[in-house]
Tab-separated table of C-alpha atoms and ligand atoms in Angstrom:
chain	number	residue	atom	x	y	z
N	16	MET	CA	94.870	106.701	85.432
N	17	LYS	CA	91.506	107.437	86.948
N	18	GLN	CA	89.243	110.448	87.247
N	19	MET	CA	86.166	111.062	89.342
N	20	LYS	CA	82.852	112.473	88.138
N	21	VAL	CA	80.536	114.068	90.700
N	22	GLU	CA	77.088	115.414	89.929
N	23	GLY	CA	76.309	118.089	92.509
N	24	GLY	CA	73.145	118.870	94.401
N	25	HIS	CA	72.097	115.471	95.762
N	26	LYS	CA	71.253	115.333	99.471
N	27	LEU	CA	73.205	112.888	101.628
N	28	SER	CA	71.278	110.899	104.187
N	29	GLY	CA	71.830	107.612	105.986
N	30	THR	CA	74.957	106.300	107.648
N	31	ILE	CA	78.636	106.236	106.704
N	32	THR	CA	80.875	103.840	108.631
N	33	ILE	CA	84.420	105.015	109.290
N	34	SER	CA	87.390	102.756	108.495
N	35	GLY	CA	90.664	102.266	110.359
N	36	ALA	CA	92.972	105.284	110.414
N	37	LYS	CA	95.537	105.515	107.623
N	38	ASN	CA	98.041	107.376	109.791
N	39	SER	CA	97.749	104.834	112.583
N	40	ALA	CA	97.932	101.739	110.329
N	41	VAL	CA	100.970	103.010	108.393
N	42	ALA	CA	102.845	103.320	111.702
N	43	LEU	CA	101.627	100.088	113.338
N	44	ILE	CA	102.698	97.928	110.390
N	45	PRO	CA	106.381	99.028	110.414
N	46	ALA	CA	106.343	98.927	114.255
N	47	SER	CA	105.338	95.265	114.044
N	48	ILE	CA	108.755	94.246	112.740
N	49	LEU	CA	110.242	95.037	116.163
N	50	SER	CA	108.469	91.977	117.517
N	51	ASP	CA	110.365	88.680	117.591
N	52	GLU	CA	107.054	86.841	117.169
N	53	PRO	CA	104.034	87.205	114.841
N	54	VAL	CA	101.636	90.105	115.537
N	55	LYS	CA	98.026	90.537	114.449
N	56	ILE	CA	96.370	93.809	113.464
N	57	SER	CA	92.690	94.291	112.594
N	58	ASN	CA	90.652	97.187	111.138
N	59	ILE	CA	93.314	97.930	108.531
N	60	PRO	CA	91.878	100.214	105.819
N	61	ASN	CA	91.937	99.020	102.216
N	62	ILE	CA	93.775	101.987	100.682
N	63	SER	CA	96.776	102.238	98.395
N	64	ASP	CA	99.084	103.628	101.128
N	65	ILE	CA	98.674	100.283	102.921
N	66	ASP	CA	99.619	98.450	99.703
N	67	ALA	CA	102.744	100.646	99.527
N	68	ILE	CA	103.734	99.952	103.142
N	69	ASN	CA	103.092	96.225	102.620
N	70	GLU	CA	105.370	96.294	99.584
N	71	ILE	CA	108.232	97.224	101.951
N	72	LEU	CA	107.304	94.407	104.363
N	73	ASN	CA	107.283	91.921	101.477
N	74	TYR	CA	110.537	93.306	100.082
N	75	LEU	CA	112.206	92.705	103.463
N	76	GLY	CA	110.897	89.142	103.460
N	77	ALA	CA	108.280	89.323	106.216
N	78	LYS	CA	105.597	86.641	106.147
N	79	VAL	CA	102.332	88.516	105.736
N	80	THR	CA	98.790	87.124	105.717
N	81	ARG	CA	96.155	89.694	104.774
N	82	SER	CA	92.450	89.088	104.478
N	83	GLU	CA	89.953	91.919	104.331
N	84	ASP	CA	90.884	94.299	107.167
N	85	TYR	CA	93.079	91.819	109.051
N	86	MET	CA	96.847	91.263	108.866
N	87	GLU	CA	99.198	88.844	110.521
N	88	ILE	CA	102.858	89.812	110.268
N	89	ASP	CA	105.766	87.519	111.070
N	90	ALA	CA	108.966	89.532	110.785
N	91	SER	CA	111.160	87.084	112.688
N	92	GLN	CA	113.083	86.079	109.551
N	93	ILE	CA	113.347	89.373	107.644
N	94	GLU	CA	116.487	90.456	105.862
N	95	ASN	CA	117.791	93.906	106.782
N	96	LYS	CA	118.632	95.131	103.290
N	97	GLU	CA	118.722	98.584	101.702
N	98	ILE	CA	115.239	99.939	100.952
N	99	PRO	CA	115.483	101.382	97.426
N	100	GLN	CA	114.387	104.877	96.466
N	101	ASN	CA	111.518	103.764	94.214
N	102	ILE	CA	109.849	102.099	97.229
N	103	SER	CA	110.699	104.608	99.976
N	104	THR	CA	109.337	107.564	97.997
N	105	LYS	CA	105.889	106.014	97.602
N	106	LEU	CA	104.763	107.398	100.944
N	107	ARG	CA	105.897	109.459	103.906
N	108	ALA	CA	105.399	106.639	106.381
N	109	SER	CA	108.117	104.548	104.700
N	110	TYR	CA	110.503	106.203	107.160
N	111	TYR	CA	108.931	104.328	110.058
N	112	PHE	CA	110.978	101.424	108.672
N	113	MET	CA	114.093	103.569	109.202
N	114	SER	CA	113.480	103.568	112.943
N	115	ALA	CA	112.064	100.056	113.238
N	116	LEU	CA	115.057	98.533	111.412
N	117	LEU	CA	117.511	100.713	113.350
N	118	GLY	CA	115.890	99.639	116.632
N	119	LYS	CA	115.916	95.982	115.652
N	120	TYR	CA	119.301	95.643	113.873
N	121	LYS	CA	121.221	98.837	114.832
N	122	LYS	CA	121.630	99.461	111.120
N	123	VAL	CA	119.441	100.707	108.302
N	124	GLU	CA	119.975	101.938	104.761
N	125	MET	CA	117.161	103.770	103.008
N	126	TYR	CA	116.267	106.871	101.025
N	127	PHE	CA	114.367	110.041	101.918
N	128	PRO	CA	110.643	109.248	102.259
N	129	GLY	CA	107.866	110.434	99.921
N	130	GLY	CA	104.415	111.825	100.742
N	131	CYS	CA	102.072	114.546	99.510
N	132	SER	CA	103.770	117.611	98.084
N	133	ILE	CA	102.486	120.070	100.701
N	134	GLY	CA	105.765	121.511	101.999
N	135	ALA	CA	109.461	120.669	102.405
N	136	ARG	CA	108.772	118.111	105.164
N	137	PRO	CA	112.343	117.757	106.475
N	138	ILE	CA	113.281	114.807	108.707
N	139	ASP	CA	115.864	116.610	110.849
N	140	GLN	CA	114.046	115.919	114.144
N	141	THR	CA	113.966	112.190	113.422
N	142	LEU	CA	117.682	112.184	112.594
N	143	LYS	CA	118.437	114.229	115.728
N	144	ALA	CA	116.579	111.642	117.828
N	145	PHE	CA	118.529	108.783	116.197
N	146	GLU	CA	121.833	110.551	116.940
N	147	LEU	CA	120.894	111.279	120.551
N	148	LEU	CA	120.096	107.577	120.952
N	149	GLY	CA	123.631	106.747	119.817
N	150	ALA	CA	123.354	106.308	116.043
N	151	LYS	CA	125.638	107.706	113.351
N	152	VAL	CA	123.832	109.153	110.343
N	153	VAL	CA	125.530	109.420	106.929
N	154	GLU	CA	123.603	111.003	104.068
N	155	GLU	CA	124.723	110.807	100.466
N	156	ASP	CA	122.526	111.649	97.461
N	157	ASN	CA	119.320	111.293	99.480
N	158	LYS	CA	120.403	107.914	100.847
N	159	TYR	CA	120.728	107.521	104.600
N	160	THR	CA	123.042	104.969	106.159
N	161	ILE	CA	122.373	104.867	109.886
N	162	THR	CA	124.364	102.652	112.225
N	163	ALA	CA	124.849	102.269	115.946
N	164	GLU	CA	127.280	100.202	117.969
N	165	LYS	CA	124.960	100.579	120.924
N	166	LEU	CA	121.583	102.295	121.323
N	167	LYS	CA	121.336	104.096	124.636
N	168	GLY	CA	118.383	105.955	126.192
N	169	ALA	CA	118.543	109.765	125.987
N	170	ASN	CA	116.635	112.983	126.625
N	171	ILE	CA	115.164	114.100	123.317
N	172	TYR	CA	113.617	117.542	122.910
N	173	LEU	CA	111.706	117.947	119.639
N	174	ASP	CA	111.829	121.467	118.188
N	175	MET	CA	108.221	120.975	117.055
N	176	PRO	CA	105.717	118.273	118.072
N	177	SER	CA	106.253	116.220	114.913
N	178	VAL	CA	104.132	113.084	114.578
N	179	GLY	CA	106.762	111.305	112.494
N	180	ALA	CA	109.689	112.220	114.735
N	181	THR	CA	107.763	111.163	117.867
N	182	VAL	CA	106.917	107.743	116.380
N	183	ASN	CA	110.452	107.272	115.053
N	184	ALA	CA	112.010	108.180	118.402
N	185	MET	CA	109.682	105.727	120.197
N	186	LEU	CA	110.472	102.884	117.771
N	187	VAL	CA	114.203	103.190	118.435
N	188	ALA	CA	113.931	104.001	122.151
N	189	VAL	CA	111.944	100.844	122.960
N	190	LYS	CA	115.045	98.853	121.964
N	191	SER	CA	117.622	101.230	123.494
N	192	GLU	CA	119.287	100.478	126.791
N	193	GLY	CA	117.953	102.543	129.703
N	194	ILE	CA	115.484	105.417	129.840
N	195	THR	CA	114.486	107.816	127.052
N	196	THR	CA	112.305	110.889	127.445
N	197	ILE	CA	110.754	112.641	124.467
N	198	ASP	CA	109.809	116.230	125.317
N	199	ASN	CA	107.498	118.374	123.189
N	200	ALA	CA	106.208	115.083	121.789
N	201	ALA	CA	103.247	115.034	119.385
N	202	LYS	CA	99.973	114.186	121.166
N	203	GLU	CA	97.927	112.826	118.249
N	204	PRO	CA	95.736	109.726	118.865
N	205	GLU	CA	97.956	107.888	116.341
N	206	ILE	CA	100.899	108.288	118.778
N	207	VAL	CA	98.835	106.723	121.567
N	208	SER	CA	97.870	103.859	119.280
N	209	VAL	CA	101.529	103.080	118.434
N	210	ALA	CA	102.552	103.293	122.117
N	211	THR	CA	99.688	100.996	123.162
N	212	PHE	CA	100.684	98.489	120.466
N	213	LEU	CA	104.328	98.515	121.574
N	214	ASN	CA	103.300	98.125	125.229
N	215	GLN	CA	101.190	95.111	124.254
N	216	MET	CA	104.388	93.671	122.727
N	217	GLY	CA	106.160	94.166	126.064
N	218	ALA	CA	107.559	97.692	125.722
N	219	ARG	CA	107.500	100.078	128.689
N	220	ILE	CA	106.116	103.418	127.494
N	221	THR	CA	104.251	105.956	129.611
N	222	GLY	CA	102.903	109.420	128.824
N	223	ALA	CA	101.844	108.854	125.183
N	224	GLY	CA	99.178	111.446	124.404
N	225	THR	CA	100.946	114.057	126.538
N	226	SER	CA	103.956	116.257	125.694
N	227	THR	CA	106.385	114.044	127.610
N	228	ILE	CA	106.791	110.388	126.764
N	229	LYS	CA	109.026	108.146	128.874
N	230	ILE	CA	110.362	104.876	127.501
N	231	THR	CA	112.351	102.228	129.321
N	232	GLY	CA	114.145	100.040	126.792
N	233	VAL	CA	113.622	96.268	126.669
N	234	GLU	CA	115.573	93.512	124.909
N	235	HIS	CA	112.718	91.551	123.387
N	236	LEU	CA	109.254	92.333	122.130
N	237	HIS	CA	106.697	89.560	121.735
N	238	GLY	CA	103.595	88.818	119.693
N	239	CYS	CA	100.284	90.587	120.335
N	240	PHE	CA	96.994	91.691	118.786
N	241	THR	CA	95.824	95.231	118.180
N	242	GLU	CA	93.107	97.099	116.331
N	243	VAL	CA	93.613	100.234	114.232
N	244	ILE	CA	91.740	103.248	115.685
N	245	PRO	CA	88.987	104.898	113.571
N	246	ASP	CA	90.194	107.454	111.037
N	247	ARG	CA	89.447	110.894	112.522
N	248	ILE	CA	90.280	112.675	109.257
N	249	GLU	CA	87.950	110.439	107.245
N	250	ALA	CA	85.235	111.038	109.878
N	251	GLY	CA	85.843	114.790	109.726
N	252	THR	CA	85.690	114.814	105.927
N	253	TYR	CA	82.282	113.089	105.858
N	254	LEU	CA	81.022	115.309	108.673
N	255	ILE	CA	81.858	118.311	106.485
N	256	ALA	CA	79.998	116.615	103.599
N	257	GLY	CA	76.984	116.366	105.921
N	258	ALA	CA	77.368	120.033	106.883
N	259	LEU	CA	77.342	120.959	103.197
N	260	ILE	CA	74.471	118.835	101.944
N	261	GLY	CA	73.419	116.344	104.613
N	262	ASP	CA	69.905	115.483	105.628
N	263	GLN	CA	70.386	113.598	108.894
N	264	LEU	CA	73.723	112.128	107.797
N	265	THR	CA	75.246	109.922	110.512
N	266	ILE	CA	78.963	109.243	110.715
N	267	GLN	CA	79.459	106.131	112.811
N	268	ASN	CA	82.258	103.975	114.203
N	269	MET	CA	84.267	107.050	115.113
N	270	ILE	CA	85.591	108.703	118.281
N	271	PRO	CA	83.928	112.145	118.596
N	272	ALA	CA	86.602	113.377	121.053
N	273	HIS	CA	89.221	113.001	118.281
N	274	ILE	CA	87.587	115.711	116.164
N	275	GLU	CA	86.456	118.148	118.831
N	276	ALA	CA	88.322	121.018	117.189
N	277	LEU	CA	86.148	120.457	114.090
N	278	THR	CA	82.852	119.944	115.921
N	279	ASN	CA	83.522	123.137	117.937
N	280	LYS	CA	83.968	125.091	114.686
N	281	LEU	CA	80.757	123.575	113.266
N	282	SER	CA	78.938	124.674	116.427
N	283	GLU	CA	80.403	128.190	116.047
N	284	MET	CA	79.005	128.251	112.504
N	285	GLY	CA	75.592	127.421	113.953
N	286	TYR	CA	75.222	123.675	113.324
N	287	PRO	CA	73.280	121.581	115.792
N	288	LEU	CA	75.055	118.225	116.129
N	289	THR	CA	73.832	115.000	117.663
N	290	ILE	CA	76.950	113.564	119.274
N	291	LYS	CA	76.747	110.042	120.690
N	292	ARG	CA	79.431	107.709	122.048
N	293	ASP	CA	80.668	106.622	118.620
N	294	SER	CA	78.676	108.648	116.095
N	295	ILE	CA	77.704	112.165	115.046
N	296	THR	CA	74.597	113.128	113.052
N	297	ILE	CA	74.458	116.356	111.078
N	298	SER	CA	72.223	118.151	108.561
N	299	ALA	CA	72.940	121.109	106.298
N	300	ILE	CA	71.692	124.503	107.572
N	301	ASP	CA	71.114	127.941	106.035
N	302	ASN	CA	72.864	131.084	107.312
N	303	LYS	CA	76.191	129.707	108.495
N	304	LYS	CA	78.390	132.111	110.458
N	305	PRO	CA	81.938	132.695	109.140
N	306	VAL	CA	84.762	131.500	111.421
N	307	HIS	CA	88.495	131.891	112.050
N	308	ILE	CA	90.495	128.652	111.949
N	309	LYS	CA	94.167	128.071	112.732
N	310	THR	CA	95.745	124.643	112.185
N	311	LEU	CA	97.734	123.245	115.099
N	312	GLY	CA	99.018	119.933	116.409
N	313	TYR	CA	96.463	117.785	118.272
N	314	PRO	CA	94.167	118.659	119.990
N	315	GLY	CA	94.151	121.803	117.816
N	316	PHE	CA	92.472	121.976	114.430
N	317	ALA	CA	94.048	119.250	112.236
N	318	THR	CA	95.924	120.472	109.163
N	319	ASP	CA	94.551	117.398	107.363
N	320	LEU	CA	91.021	118.869	107.692
N	321	GLN	CA	92.085	122.353	106.621
N	322	GLN	CA	91.582	121.773	102.896
N	323	PRO	CA	88.301	119.847	103.331
N	324	ILE	CA	86.759	122.566	105.536
N	325	THR	CA	87.660	125.283	103.027
N	326	ALA	CA	84.856	123.935	100.802
N	327	LEU	CA	82.425	124.610	103.660
N	328	LEU	CA	83.857	128.074	104.412
N	329	THR	CA	82.894	129.147	100.860
N	330	GLN	CA	79.282	128.654	101.984
N	331	CYS	CA	79.425	130.735	105.204
N	332	ASP	CA	77.861	134.206	105.106
N	333	GLY	CA	80.781	136.618	105.320
N	334	LYS	CA	84.554	136.569	105.663
N	335	SER	CA	86.264	133.501	107.126
N	336	ILE	CA	89.995	133.361	107.785
N	337	LEU	CA	92.038	130.209	107.790
N	338	GLU	CA	95.685	130.065	108.897
N	339	GLU	CA	97.867	127.059	108.017
N	340	THR	CA	100.714	126.798	110.524
N	341	ILE	CA	102.001	123.280	109.822
N	342	TYR	CA	102.767	123.126	106.077
N	343	GLU	CA	104.050	125.872	103.758
N	344	ASN	CA	102.281	124.642	100.637
N	345	ARG	CA	98.838	123.359	101.509
N	346	PHE	CA	96.695	125.765	99.470
N	347	LYS	CA	96.934	124.089	96.055
N	348	ASN	CA	93.167	123.480	96.152
N	349	ILE	CA	92.408	127.221	96.212
N	350	PRO	CA	92.814	128.032	92.492
N	351	TYR	CA	90.434	125.159	91.702
N	352	LEU	CA	87.851	126.322	94.260
N	353	ASN	CA	88.059	129.816	92.741
N	354	GLN	CA	87.628	128.293	89.288
N	355	MET	CA	84.378	126.755	90.598
N	356	GLY	CA	83.164	130.174	91.740
N	357	ALA	CA	84.651	130.677	95.229
N	358	ASP	CA	86.175	134.018	96.277
N	359	ILE	CA	89.342	133.109	98.169
N	360	VAL	CA	92.484	135.195	98.468
N	361	ILE	CA	95.786	133.645	99.504
N	362	ASP	CA	97.855	135.880	101.773
N	363	GLY	CA	101.050	134.024	102.712
N	364	GLN	CA	100.146	131.268	105.157
N	365	LYS	CA	96.601	132.582	105.462
N	366	ILE	CA	93.547	132.489	103.225
N	367	VAL	CA	90.595	134.841	103.318
N	368	ILE	CA	87.338	133.251	102.156
N	369	ASN	CA	84.569	135.636	101.174
N	370	GLY	CA	81.262	133.792	101.305
N	371	LYS	CA	78.795	132.808	100.396
N	372	THR	CA	79.405	132.016	96.730
N	373	PRO	CA	77.564	129.466	94.597
N	374	LEU	CA	79.876	126.820	93.103
N	375	LYS	CA	79.691	125.510	89.535
N	376	GLY	CA	80.839	122.112	88.245
N	377	SER	CA	84.215	122.275	86.511
N	378	SER	CA	87.306	120.252	85.556
N	379	VAL	CA	89.697	120.268	88.493
N	380	THR	CA	92.668	118.287	89.822
N	381	ALA	CA	93.339	116.539	93.128
N	382	THR	CA	96.838	117.970	93.675
N	383	ASP	CA	97.254	115.947	96.878
N	384	LEU	CA	95.204	113.709	99.175
N	385	ARG	CA	93.314	116.296	101.240
N	386	ALA	CA	93.096	118.804	98.365
N	387	GLY	CA	91.310	116.032	96.477
N	388	ALA	CA	88.910	115.531	99.400
N	389	CYS	CA	88.204	119.289	99.294
N	390	MET	CA	87.381	119.107	95.564
N	391	ILE	CA	84.970	116.199	96.142
N	392	LEU	CA	83.214	118.163	98.906
N	393	ALA	CA	82.925	121.247	96.703
N	394	ALA	CA	81.641	119.095	93.831
N	395	LEU	CA	78.869	117.642	96.031
N	396	ILE	CA	77.213	121.091	96.259
N	397	ALA	CA	78.237	122.507	92.874
N	398	GLU	CA	75.691	123.072	90.154
N	399	GLY	CA	76.298	120.497	87.408
N	400	THR	CA	79.081	117.950	87.091
N	401	THR	CA	82.668	118.221	88.320
N	402	THR	CA	85.480	116.092	86.907
N	403	ILE	CA	88.434	115.518	89.243
N	404	THR	CA	91.663	114.222	87.718
N	405	ALA	CA	94.647	112.692	89.591
N	406	ILE	CA	92.075	111.118	91.911
N	407	GLU	CA	94.638	108.415	92.821
N	408	HIS	CA	95.831	110.843	95.511
N	409	VAL	CA	92.469	110.471	97.255
N	410	LEU	CA	92.419	106.682	96.916
N	411	ARG	CA	95.672	106.598	98.936
N	412	GLY	CA	93.786	107.621	102.050
N	413	TYR	CA	90.001	107.141	101.836
N	414	GLU	CA	88.727	103.552	101.807
N	415	ASN	CA	85.842	102.924	99.353
N	416	ILE	CA	85.071	106.618	99.106
N	417	VAL	CA	82.896	106.223	96.007
N	418	GLU	CA	80.844	103.373	97.501
N	419	LYS	CA	80.478	105.155	100.854
N	420	LEU	CA	79.227	108.418	99.302
N	421	LYS	CA	76.985	106.587	96.814
N	422	SER	CA	75.368	104.626	99.631
N	423	VAL	CA	74.100	107.888	101.188
N	424	GLY	CA	72.829	109.419	97.956
N	425	ALA	CA	75.750	111.044	96.130
N	426	LYS	CA	76.004	110.748	92.329
N	427	ILE	CA	79.673	109.921	92.055
N	428	ASP	CA	81.750	107.557	89.909
N	429	LEU	CA	85.301	106.675	89.022
N	430	GLU	CA	86.344	106.188	85.411
N	431	GLU	CA	89.543	105.045	83.707
N	432	ILE	CA	91.154	107.583	81.403
V	513	LIG	N1	108.957	118.930	110.635
V	513	LIG	C1	110.254	119.368	110.616
V	513	LIG	N2	111.242	118.458	110.901
V	513	LIG	C2	110.981	117.175	111.184
V	513	LIG	C3	109.651	116.737	111.197
V	513	LIG	C4	108.662	117.642	110.919
V	513	LIG	O1	110.532	120.536	110.334
V	513	LIG	O2	111.928	116.414	111.424
V	513	LIG	C5	107.878	119.860	110.312
V	513	LIG	C6	107.235	119.478	108.981
V	513	LIG	O3	107.905	120.077	107.900
V	513	LIG	C7	105.848	120.028	109.147
V	513	LIG	C8	105.570	119.834	110.642
V	513	LIG	O4	106.845	119.726	111.259
V	513	LIG	O5	105.867	121.394	108.854
V	513	LIG	C9	104.704	118.647	110.980
V	513	LIG	O6	105.290	117.493	110.497
V	513	LIG	P1	105.000	116.065	111.152
V	513	LIG	O7	106.308	115.370	111.268
V	513	LIG	O8	104.146	116.211	112.356
V	513	LIG	O9	104.139	115.380	110.064
V	513	LIG	P2	104.304	113.929	109.514
V	513	LIG	O10	104.599	112.986	110.619
V	513	LIG	O11	105.193	113.956	108.343
V	513	LIG	C10	101.804	113.212	109.878
V	513	LIG	C11	100.742	112.724	108.951
V	513	LIG	C12	100.275	113.876	108.091
V	513	LIG	C13	99.769	114.988	108.996
V	513	LIG	C14	100.853	115.404	110.007
V	513	LIG	C15	100.397	116.436	110.993
V	513	LIG	C16	101.433	110.443	108.609
V	513	LIG	C17	101.961	109.413	107.693
V	513	LIG	N3	101.302	111.659	108.121
V	513	LIG	O12	102.838	113.686	109.023
V	513	LIG	O13	99.212	113.374	107.313
V	513	LIG	O14	99.439	116.106	108.208
V	513	LIG	O15	101.302	114.250	110.720
V	513	LIG	O16	99.321	115.971	111.691
V	513	LIG	O17	101.084	110.152	109.743
V	513	LIG	C18	97.738	113.286	105.509
V	513	LIG	O18	97.250	112.260	106.022
V	513	LIG	O19	97.191	113.898	104.548
V	513	LIG	C19	98.982	113.816	106.046
V	513	LIG	C20	99.769	114.668	105.385
C-alpha cells in the first residue's frame, strides 16, 4: 500500500503536459477486439486502469505489444471465455468487453463491472440496448450470460445520456445487421473518439458528439491506427492546481474546448486565462468570486471535476453552491476537507461551501479517484504537510502525477506503508 505526502504552500510554475485520456483509452482497447486484423493505438496513459483492462485482453488470449504509450492489439485469435468476477470488478470499463464480445461472437459471459464507489451505477441502459439489438440477457448472482441468434439494428432511446451505455450500444450496433439509432446519446469527446476509431476500422457511424448517433452495421472490421485524445479531466485538475497556487502554470497538449465549462467558471471567479490552441496558462489570484456549479453531461460541467473544484471553492470569498446531478455518492471528500479547515455543509445532492477558509495539513484518505485528486489540490495550499492514504485510487487515473507536480515546484512524494 502507498500513501502520499504533500507539503503545502509551494508555488507551481512551468509546464505540465497532459497524457492520453483514461476514459477514452479504456474504451478504445476493448473496441479493438472487434477488428479482424491488428490495430495500433498511441498516446495510451501509463495508469493502473490500463493495466487492468490489458489483463482482460491477455486473459482472452489477444496478442498485445505495449511499449511506452503505444499498443498493438491482435485479437484475431482470442477465445471467447467467461470473464471472471475478480477481473471484471477491477474497473467500470470492463463492461466494454461485454459489448465487444457480444458484437463479435453473439455471446458473452461476464460479471457486473467495478469502478469507484460513487453511486449505484446500474447498467440497465446497456442491457436494454443489448435486448433491443436482439440479445437475450440472463442474470444470476451478478453473472450475465448474454446471447443472440442474430443481432439486428434497432432504435434505442437512452433514459439518460450514459457514456457507458452509448459506447456499449455502438460496439454491438456496428456488428448488427441494418441500421441502429441511439437517441439521447452521450456527447462526451470520448464517444467521438470511439466512433472515429470504429469508422477507421470500416464501421459506418454518423452523429457521434450529438444526441443522435446512427450506425449502419457491417460484417467485418479491419486494422487501423488511432491516437488517444488528451485527458480533459487531468487537464482540468492541473488547471485548478494552477488556480490555487500557480504562478504562470501552463497546461499543454490539451484541447481547451473540452473543458470550457470549467474555464467559464474560472472566468466567473475572476481568473484571467491565456487560452491557446492546445494550452492554457493560469496564475493564482486574490479575491475570487464564489460561484454556483451544477454537474451535467458534456458539454456541461463534468462530474469528474466536481470534487477537484471543491478544493478551489473553499478559497472563494463567500458562499458557493455545487449540485451533483450524476452520482448519488460523490461527496466523500467533504468530511476530509472540513477536517482540513473548510466550512462545507452537505444538503442532499448539493453542497454549500462557505469561503474563504485557510486549510491545514492533516491525515486524509483518497476515498475514490477524483476525491483523491481533490485532497491533493487541497494539500497543495494547506499549511504544513498532508498525508493521503489509499492513494492507489489516484494512480488508477493520473499518469505520473507525482513527477508532473514535482516538475513544476510541488513538494510531493509517494511512500510505501
Ligand atoms: N446510469 C444508469 N443506468 C445505466 C447507465 C448509467 O442509471 O445503464 C446512470 C449512472 O448511475 C449515473 C449516470 O447514469 O448516475 C451516468 O453514468 P454513465 O453511464 O454516463 O457513466 P459511466 O459510463 O459509468 C463514465 C466515466 C466516469 C464519468 C461518467 C460521466 C468511464 C470508464 N467512466 O462513467 O468516469 O464520471 O462517464 O461522465 O468512462 C472517473 O473517471 O472518475 C469516472 C467516474
